[in-house]
C-alpha positions as semicolon CSV with decimal commas, in nm:
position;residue;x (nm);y (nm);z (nm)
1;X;0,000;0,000;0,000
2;X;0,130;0,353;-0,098
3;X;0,126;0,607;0,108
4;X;0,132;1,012;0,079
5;X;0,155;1,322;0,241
6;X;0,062;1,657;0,213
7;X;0,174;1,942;0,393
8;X;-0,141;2,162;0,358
9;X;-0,106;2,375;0,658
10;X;0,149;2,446;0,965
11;X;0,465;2,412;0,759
12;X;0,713;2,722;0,786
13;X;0,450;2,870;0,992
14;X;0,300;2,810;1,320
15;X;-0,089;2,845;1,188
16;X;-0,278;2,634;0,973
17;X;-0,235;2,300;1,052
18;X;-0,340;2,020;0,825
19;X;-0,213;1,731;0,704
20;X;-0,292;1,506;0,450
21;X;-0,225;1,159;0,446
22;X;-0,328;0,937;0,183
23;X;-0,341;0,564;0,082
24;X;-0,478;0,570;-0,279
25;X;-0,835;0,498;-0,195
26;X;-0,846;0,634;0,174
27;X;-0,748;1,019;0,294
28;X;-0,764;1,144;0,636
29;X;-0,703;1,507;0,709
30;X;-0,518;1,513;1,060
31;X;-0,627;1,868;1,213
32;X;-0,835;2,143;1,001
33;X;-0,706;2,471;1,068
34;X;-0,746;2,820;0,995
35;X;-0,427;3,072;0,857
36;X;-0,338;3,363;1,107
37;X;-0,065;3,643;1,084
38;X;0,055;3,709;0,719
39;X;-0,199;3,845;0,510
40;X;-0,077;3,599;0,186
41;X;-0,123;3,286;0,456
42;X;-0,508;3,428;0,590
43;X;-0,624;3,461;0,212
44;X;-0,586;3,081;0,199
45;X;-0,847;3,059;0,454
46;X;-1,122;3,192;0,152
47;X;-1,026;2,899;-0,027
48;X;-1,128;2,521;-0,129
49;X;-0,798;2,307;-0,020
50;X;-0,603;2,171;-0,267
51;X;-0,755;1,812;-0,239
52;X;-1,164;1,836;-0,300
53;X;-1,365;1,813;0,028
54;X;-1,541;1,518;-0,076
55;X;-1,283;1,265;-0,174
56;X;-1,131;1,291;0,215
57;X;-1,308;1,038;0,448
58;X;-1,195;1,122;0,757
59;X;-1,101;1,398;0,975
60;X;-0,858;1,332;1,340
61;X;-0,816;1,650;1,549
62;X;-0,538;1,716;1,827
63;X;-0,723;1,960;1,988
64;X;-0,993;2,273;1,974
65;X;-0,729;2,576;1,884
66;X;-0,853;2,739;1,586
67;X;-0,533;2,679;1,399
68;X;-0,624;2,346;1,416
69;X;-0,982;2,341;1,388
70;X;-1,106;2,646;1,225
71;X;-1,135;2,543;0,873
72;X;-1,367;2,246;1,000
73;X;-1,691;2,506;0,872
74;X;-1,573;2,596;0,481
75;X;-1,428;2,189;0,468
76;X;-1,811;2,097;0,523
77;X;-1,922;2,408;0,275
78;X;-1,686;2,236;0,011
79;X;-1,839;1,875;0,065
80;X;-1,677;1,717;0,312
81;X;-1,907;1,402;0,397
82;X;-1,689;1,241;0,650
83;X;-1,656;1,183;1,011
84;X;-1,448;1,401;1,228
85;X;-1,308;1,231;1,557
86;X;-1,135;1,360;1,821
87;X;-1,159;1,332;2,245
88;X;-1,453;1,409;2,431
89;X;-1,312;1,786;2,558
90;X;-1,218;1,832;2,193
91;X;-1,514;1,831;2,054
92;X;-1,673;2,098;2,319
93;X;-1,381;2,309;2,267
94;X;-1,420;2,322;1,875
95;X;-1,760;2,362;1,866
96;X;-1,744;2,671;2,146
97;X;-1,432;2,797;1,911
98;X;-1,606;2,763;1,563
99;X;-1,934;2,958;1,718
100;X;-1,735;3,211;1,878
101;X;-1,542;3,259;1,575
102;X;-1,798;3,292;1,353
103;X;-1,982;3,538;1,594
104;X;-1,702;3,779;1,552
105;X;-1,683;3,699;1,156
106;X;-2,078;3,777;1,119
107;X;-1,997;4,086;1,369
108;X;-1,660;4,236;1,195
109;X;-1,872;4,205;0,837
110;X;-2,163;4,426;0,939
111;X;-1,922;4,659;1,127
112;X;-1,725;4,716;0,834
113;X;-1,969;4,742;0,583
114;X;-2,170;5,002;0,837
115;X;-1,851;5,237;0,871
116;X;-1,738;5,136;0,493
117;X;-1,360;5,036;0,619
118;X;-1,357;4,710;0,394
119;X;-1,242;4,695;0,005
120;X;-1,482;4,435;-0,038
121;X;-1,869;4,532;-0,135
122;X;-1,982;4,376;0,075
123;X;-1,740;4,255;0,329
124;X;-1,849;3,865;0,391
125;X;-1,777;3,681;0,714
126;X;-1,528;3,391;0,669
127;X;-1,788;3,163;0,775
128;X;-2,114;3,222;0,967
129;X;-2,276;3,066;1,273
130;X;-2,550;2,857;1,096
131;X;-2,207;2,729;0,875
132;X;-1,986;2,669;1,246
133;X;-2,316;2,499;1,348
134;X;-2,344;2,264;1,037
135;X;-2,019;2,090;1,171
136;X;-2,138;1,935;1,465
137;X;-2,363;1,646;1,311
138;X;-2,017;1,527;1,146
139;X;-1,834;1,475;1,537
140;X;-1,769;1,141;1,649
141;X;-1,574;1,110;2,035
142;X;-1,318;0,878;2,037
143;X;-1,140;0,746;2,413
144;X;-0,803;0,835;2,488
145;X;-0,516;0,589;2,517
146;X;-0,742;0,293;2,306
147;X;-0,681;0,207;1,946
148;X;-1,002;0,238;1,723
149;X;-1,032;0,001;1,392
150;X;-1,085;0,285;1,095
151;X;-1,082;-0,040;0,798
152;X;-0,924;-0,330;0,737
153;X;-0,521;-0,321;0,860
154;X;-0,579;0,055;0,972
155;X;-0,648;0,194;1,336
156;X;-0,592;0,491;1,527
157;X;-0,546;0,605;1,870
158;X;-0,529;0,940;2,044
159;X;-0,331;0,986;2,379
160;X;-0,316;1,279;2,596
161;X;0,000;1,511;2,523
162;X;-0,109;1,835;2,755
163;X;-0,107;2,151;2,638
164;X;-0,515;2,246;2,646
165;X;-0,809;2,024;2,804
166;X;-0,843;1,713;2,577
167;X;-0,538;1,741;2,388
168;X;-0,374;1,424;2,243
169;X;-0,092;1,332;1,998
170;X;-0,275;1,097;1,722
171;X;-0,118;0,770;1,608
172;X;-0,206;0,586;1,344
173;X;-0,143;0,201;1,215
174;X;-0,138;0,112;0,828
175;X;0,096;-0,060;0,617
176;X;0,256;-0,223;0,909
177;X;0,377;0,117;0,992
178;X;0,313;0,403;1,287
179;X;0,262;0,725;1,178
180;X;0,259;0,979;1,485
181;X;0,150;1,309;1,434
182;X;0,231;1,534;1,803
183;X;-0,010;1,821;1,763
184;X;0,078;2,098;2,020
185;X;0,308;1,912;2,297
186;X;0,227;2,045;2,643
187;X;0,493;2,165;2,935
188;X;0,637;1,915;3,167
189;X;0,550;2,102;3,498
190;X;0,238;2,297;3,402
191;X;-0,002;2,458;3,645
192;X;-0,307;2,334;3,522
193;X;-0,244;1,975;3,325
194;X;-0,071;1,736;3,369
195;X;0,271;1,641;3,184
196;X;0,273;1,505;2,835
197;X;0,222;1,085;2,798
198;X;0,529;1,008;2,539
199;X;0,512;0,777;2,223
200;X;0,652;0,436;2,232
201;X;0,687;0,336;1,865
202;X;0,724;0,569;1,578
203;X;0,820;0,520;1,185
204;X;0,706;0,850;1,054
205;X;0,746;1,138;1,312
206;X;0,528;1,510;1,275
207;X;0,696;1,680;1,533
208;X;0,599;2,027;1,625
209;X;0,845;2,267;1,647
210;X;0,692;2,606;1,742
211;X;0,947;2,663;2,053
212;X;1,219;2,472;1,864
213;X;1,500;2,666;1,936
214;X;1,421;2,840;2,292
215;X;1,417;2,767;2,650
216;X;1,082;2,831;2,911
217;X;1,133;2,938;3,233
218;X;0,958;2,728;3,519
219;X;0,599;2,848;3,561
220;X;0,650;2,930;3,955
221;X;0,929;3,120;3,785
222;X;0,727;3,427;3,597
223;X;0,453;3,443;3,863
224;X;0,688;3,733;4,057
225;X;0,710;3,924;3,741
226;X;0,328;3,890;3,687
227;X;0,287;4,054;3,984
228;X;0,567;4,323;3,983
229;X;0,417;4,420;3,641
230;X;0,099;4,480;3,805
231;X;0,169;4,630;4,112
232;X;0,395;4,899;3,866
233;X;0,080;4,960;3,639
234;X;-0,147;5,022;3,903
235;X;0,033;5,214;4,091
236;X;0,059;5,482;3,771
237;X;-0,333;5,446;3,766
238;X;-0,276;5,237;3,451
239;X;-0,514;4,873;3,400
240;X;-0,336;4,555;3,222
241;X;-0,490;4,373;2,945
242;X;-0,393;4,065;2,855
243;X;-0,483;3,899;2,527
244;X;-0,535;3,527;2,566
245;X;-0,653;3,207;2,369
246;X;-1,001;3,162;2,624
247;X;-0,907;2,785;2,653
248;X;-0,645;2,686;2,944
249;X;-0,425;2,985;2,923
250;X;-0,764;3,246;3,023
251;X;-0,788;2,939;3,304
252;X;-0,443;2,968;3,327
253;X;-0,385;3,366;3,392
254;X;-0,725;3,323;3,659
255;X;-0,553;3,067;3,897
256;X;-0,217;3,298;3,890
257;X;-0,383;3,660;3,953
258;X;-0,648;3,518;4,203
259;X;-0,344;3,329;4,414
260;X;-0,135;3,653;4,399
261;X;-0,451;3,836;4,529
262;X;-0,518;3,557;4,809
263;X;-0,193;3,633;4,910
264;X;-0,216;4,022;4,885
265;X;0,036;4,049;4,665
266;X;-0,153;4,271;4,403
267;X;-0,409;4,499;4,496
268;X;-0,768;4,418;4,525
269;X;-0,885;4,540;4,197
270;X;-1,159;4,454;3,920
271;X;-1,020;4,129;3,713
272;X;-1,239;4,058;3,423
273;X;-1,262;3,784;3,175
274;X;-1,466;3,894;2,905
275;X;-1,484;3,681;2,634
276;X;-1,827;3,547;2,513
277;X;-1,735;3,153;2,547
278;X;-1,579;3,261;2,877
279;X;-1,870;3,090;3,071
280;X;-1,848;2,778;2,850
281;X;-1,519;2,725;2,891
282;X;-1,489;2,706;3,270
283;X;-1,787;2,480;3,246
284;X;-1,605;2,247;3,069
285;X;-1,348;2,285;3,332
286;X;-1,583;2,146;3,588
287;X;-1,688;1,833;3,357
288;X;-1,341;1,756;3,300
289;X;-1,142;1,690;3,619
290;X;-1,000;1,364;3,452
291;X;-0,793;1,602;3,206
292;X;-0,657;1,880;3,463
293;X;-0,488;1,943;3,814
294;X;-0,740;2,239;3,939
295;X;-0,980;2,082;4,238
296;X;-1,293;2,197;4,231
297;X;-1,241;2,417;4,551
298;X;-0,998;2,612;4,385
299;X;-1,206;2,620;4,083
300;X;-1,528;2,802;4,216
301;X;-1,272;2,994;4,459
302;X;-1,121;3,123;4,150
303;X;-1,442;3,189;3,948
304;X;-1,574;3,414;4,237
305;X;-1,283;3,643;4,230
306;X;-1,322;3,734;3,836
307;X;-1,616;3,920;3,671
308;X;-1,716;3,731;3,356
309;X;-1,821;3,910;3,040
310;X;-2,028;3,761;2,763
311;X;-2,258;4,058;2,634
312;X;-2,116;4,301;2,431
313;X;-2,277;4,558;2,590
314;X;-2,048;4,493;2,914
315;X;-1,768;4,489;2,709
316;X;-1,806;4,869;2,620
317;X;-1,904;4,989;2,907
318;X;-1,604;4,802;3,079
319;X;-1,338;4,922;2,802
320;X;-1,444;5,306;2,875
321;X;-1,390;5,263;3,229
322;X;-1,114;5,453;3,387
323;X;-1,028;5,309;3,732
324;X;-0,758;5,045;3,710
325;X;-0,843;4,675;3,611
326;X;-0,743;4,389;3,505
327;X;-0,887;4,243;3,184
328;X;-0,855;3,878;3,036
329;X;-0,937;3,864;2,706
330;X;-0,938;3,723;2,345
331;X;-0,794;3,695;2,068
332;X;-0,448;3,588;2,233
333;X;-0,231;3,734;1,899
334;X;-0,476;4,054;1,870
335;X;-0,615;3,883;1,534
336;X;-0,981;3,935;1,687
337;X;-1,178;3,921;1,954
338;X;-1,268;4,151;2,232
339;X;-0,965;4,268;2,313
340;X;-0,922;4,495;2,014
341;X;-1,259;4,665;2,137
342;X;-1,021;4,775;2,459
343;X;-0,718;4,864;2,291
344;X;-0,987;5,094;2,071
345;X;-1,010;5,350;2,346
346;X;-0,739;5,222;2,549
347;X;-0,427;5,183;2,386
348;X;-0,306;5,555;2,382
349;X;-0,325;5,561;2,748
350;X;0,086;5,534;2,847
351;X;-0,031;5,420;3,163
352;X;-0,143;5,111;3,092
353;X;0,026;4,815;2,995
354;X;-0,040;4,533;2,744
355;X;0,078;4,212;2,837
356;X;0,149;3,877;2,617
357;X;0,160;3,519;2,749
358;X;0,168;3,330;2,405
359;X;0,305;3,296;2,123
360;X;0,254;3,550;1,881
361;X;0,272;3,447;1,496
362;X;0,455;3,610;1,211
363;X;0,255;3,925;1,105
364;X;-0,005;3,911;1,344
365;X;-0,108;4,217;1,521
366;X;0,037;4,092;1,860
367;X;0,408;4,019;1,671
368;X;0,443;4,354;1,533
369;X;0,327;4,542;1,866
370;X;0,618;4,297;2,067
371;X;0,869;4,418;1,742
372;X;0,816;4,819;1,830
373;X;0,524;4,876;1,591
374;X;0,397;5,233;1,745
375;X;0,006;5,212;1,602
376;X;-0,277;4,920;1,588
377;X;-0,478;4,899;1,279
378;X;-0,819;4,776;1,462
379;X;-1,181;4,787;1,301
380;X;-1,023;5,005;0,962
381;X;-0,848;5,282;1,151
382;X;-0,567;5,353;1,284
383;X;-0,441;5,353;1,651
384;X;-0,150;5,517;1,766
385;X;-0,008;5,266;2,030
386;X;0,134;5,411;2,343
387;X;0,049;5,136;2,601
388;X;0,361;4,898;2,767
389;X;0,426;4,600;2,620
390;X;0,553;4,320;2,820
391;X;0,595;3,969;2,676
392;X;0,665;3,618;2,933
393;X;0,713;3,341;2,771
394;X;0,739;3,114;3,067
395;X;0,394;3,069;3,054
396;X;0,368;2,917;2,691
397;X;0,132;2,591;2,639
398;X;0,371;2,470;2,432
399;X;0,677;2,252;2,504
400;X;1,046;2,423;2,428
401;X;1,345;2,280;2,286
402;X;1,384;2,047;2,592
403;X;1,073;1,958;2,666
404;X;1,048;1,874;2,272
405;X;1,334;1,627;2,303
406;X;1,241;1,469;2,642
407;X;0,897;1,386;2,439
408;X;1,087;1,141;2,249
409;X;1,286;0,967;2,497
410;X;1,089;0,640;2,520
411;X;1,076;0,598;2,172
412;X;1,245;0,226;2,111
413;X;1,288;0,305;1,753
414;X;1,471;0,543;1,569
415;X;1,202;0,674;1,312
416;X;1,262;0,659;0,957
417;X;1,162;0,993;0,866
418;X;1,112;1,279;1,050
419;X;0,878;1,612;0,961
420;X;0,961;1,932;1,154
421;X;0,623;2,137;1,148
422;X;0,415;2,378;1,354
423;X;0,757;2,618;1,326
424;X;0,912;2,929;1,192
425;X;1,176;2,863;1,000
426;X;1,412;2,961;1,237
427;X;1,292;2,744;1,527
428;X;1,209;2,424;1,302
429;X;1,615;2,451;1,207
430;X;1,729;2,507;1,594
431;X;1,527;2,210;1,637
432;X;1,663;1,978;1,336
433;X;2,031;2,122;1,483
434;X;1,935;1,976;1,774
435;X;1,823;1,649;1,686
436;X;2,130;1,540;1,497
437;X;2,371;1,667;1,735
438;X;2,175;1,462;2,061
439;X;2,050;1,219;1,878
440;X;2,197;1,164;1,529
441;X;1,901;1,236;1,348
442;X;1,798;1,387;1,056
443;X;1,487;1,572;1,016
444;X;1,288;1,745;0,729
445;X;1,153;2,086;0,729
446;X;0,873;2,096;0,436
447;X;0,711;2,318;0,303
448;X;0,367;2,420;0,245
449;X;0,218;2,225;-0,034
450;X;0,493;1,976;-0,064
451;X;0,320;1,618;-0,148
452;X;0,578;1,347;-0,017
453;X;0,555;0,962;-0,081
454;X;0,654;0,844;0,236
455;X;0,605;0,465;0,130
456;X;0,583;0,308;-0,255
């Protein structure tokens, strides 16, 4: 049996991800992502994928991020007929991602064709809520750790790997062969999950690489800086904003700030989550105690300490506010969300202070503020940006160069052929440095598009 793949997504870039593996007569799509940062990378996102929609039969997500599931509404438009599995947590996540997402599609559209900002006539939402909605019939939940018969000398199996609620690395059997595709690998001493299970057996390695080349600082590590950077900001009258993805690192950013107010380390301000799947989210935190560390004690001590916004309304009545404040909220790289409604009226204010704890992709709005960019385009106008930026990276979902390597150390194999993905450029070739100076190994960076036969 042949066997191809296609790098349709997350190769020389961080966004994206999709992957197309194919048998002859059989395709599966591992993760469905939307494009973010570069505007030449988000244009893909308007259209069909390279492959038609309806000759792949099968869909396997790592987990709910949008770069991994936010195509999942315009692969369904195109024809997709499929099934889509992934974990239990997963599935909730994507579909609270895909509605909120195309809430703030339908949203931006009318905005911009009210105030005529958009060179389109009309501007169209990527997808709308009725499309998000049409995914959900196509969902099938799969049990981690436990291999799943897909046809005749093919299974797969999904095991947990970190990084968000329900995340997993996928595996899959064919051809007498493993395939093992990582998606995002979580830290090893995280607040809020637990460490990363490792893969036993691999022949064909898609190894993430989006902290390739750097080293995290422990978690407990940052936490003093957190609060020194408040303190300083609120004692110059100033409120911090904090753009986050609104699954685990929003959780994330709550535990820290309410412990550092327990202990009166920070004053006892307003701290505000506002995001519109805010709600949903730390719902799903209470079904899923299997999948994190937080006990439910700390849980509903934490959710009494923050204010949580879901109306819009509340959201501009919060962002004109003067008296200092904390505010949690999305998009986590300033590519939407609520947060730009803030930094609308907020971000020529000196006094405050705009801080990052994620990555930030090439070209994205959050990259070019962290590179000395001194205005924000938001909603067709532009913002001159006078606001502190601080940027800690200790606090990154994702594994970094170690943690990457001490993923693969119960591996009784060498593989045969190993993808870098999920990466810069620069960070994918720190990485594949790496790997043949530790290990002897040689590892491919592809790039997007490139169709490999990976067996004859």
């Amino acid at each position: 049996m042949s066997v191809q793949i296609q790098f349709l997504g997350a190769a020389g870039t961080v966004t994206g991800s999709k992957f197309l593996l194919s048998t002859g007569d059989y395709r599966i799509l591992v993760d469905c992502g939307l494009f973010q940062g570069e505007k030449q990378l988000r244009e893909l996102n308007w259209h069909p994928l390279n492959v038609p929609a309806s000759k792949i039969d099968l869909v396997l997500l790592t987990h709910g991020h949008l770069d991994h599931t936010g195509y999942l509404p315009l692969l369904v438009k195109y024809g997709f007929k499929g099934k889509i599995l992934a974990t239990n947590p997963t599935i909730d996540i994507t579909k609270i991602i895909l509605n909120d997402t195309a809430n703030i599609n339908e949203k931006e559209a009318k905005r911009a064709n009210e105030e005529h900002y958009s060179k389109h006539r009309p501007a169209k939402p990527l997808y709308t809520i009725k499309e998000a909605n049409n995914v959900n019939s196509y969902f099938r939940a799969i049990p981690p750790s436990r291999w799943i018969d897909l046809k005749k000398d093919m299974k797969v199996r999904f095991t947990y790997v970190g990084h968000i609620l329900g995340a997993t690395f996928i595996e899959i059997e064919l051809s007498g062969k493993r395939f093992v595709f990582s998606g995002d690998i979580g830290r090893t001493n995280d607040l809020l999950l637990y460490p990363p299970l490792k893969p036993k057996k691999v022949d064909f390695l898609f190894l993430e690489s989006t902290y390739g080349g750097k080293l995290h600082p422990e978690e407990l590590e940052v936490i003093p800086l957190i609060e020194n950077l408040v303190n300083e900001t609120i004692d110059k009258g100033g409120s911090v904003f904090i753009p986050s993805f609104s699954v685990e690192r929003a959780q994330l950013m709550m535990v820290i700030l309410h412990q550092l107010s327990k202990e009166n380390k920070i004053p006892k301000i307003p701290m505000i989550v506002d995001s519109p799947m805010g709600l949903s989210v730390l719902e799903l935190f209470s079904r899923t105690r299997d999948w994190h560390r937080l006990t439910e004690s700390t849980f509903y001590e934490v959710c009494k300490e923050f204010k949580i916004v879901s109306s819009f309304r509340e959201t501009m009545e919060y962002r004109d506010h003067v008296e200092p404040k904390i505010v949690i909220a999305g998009s986590g790289m300033l590519t939407g969300g609520r947060i730009l409604n803030y930094l609308e009226t907020q971000a020529q204010n000196e006094k405050n202070t705009l801080l990052f704890v994620g990555f930030q992709a090439d070209g994205t709005r959050g990259r070019k503020l962290l590179e000395g960019d001194q205005e924000i385009k938001i909603f067709g106008k532009t913002v001159p940006f006078k606001m502190k930026v601080a940027e800690i990276e200790g606090l990154s979902a994702h594994a970094d160069q170690d943690e990457l390597l001490s993923w693969l150390t119960e591996l009784k194999n060498q593989p045969e052929r190993i993808f870098l993905i999920h990466g810069e450029k620069d960070a994918s070739v720190a990485l594949q440095t790496k790997l043949k100076e530790n290990l002897n190994w040689n590892a491919e960076i592809p790039e997007l598009f490139d169709l490999i036969e990976l067996i004859p």
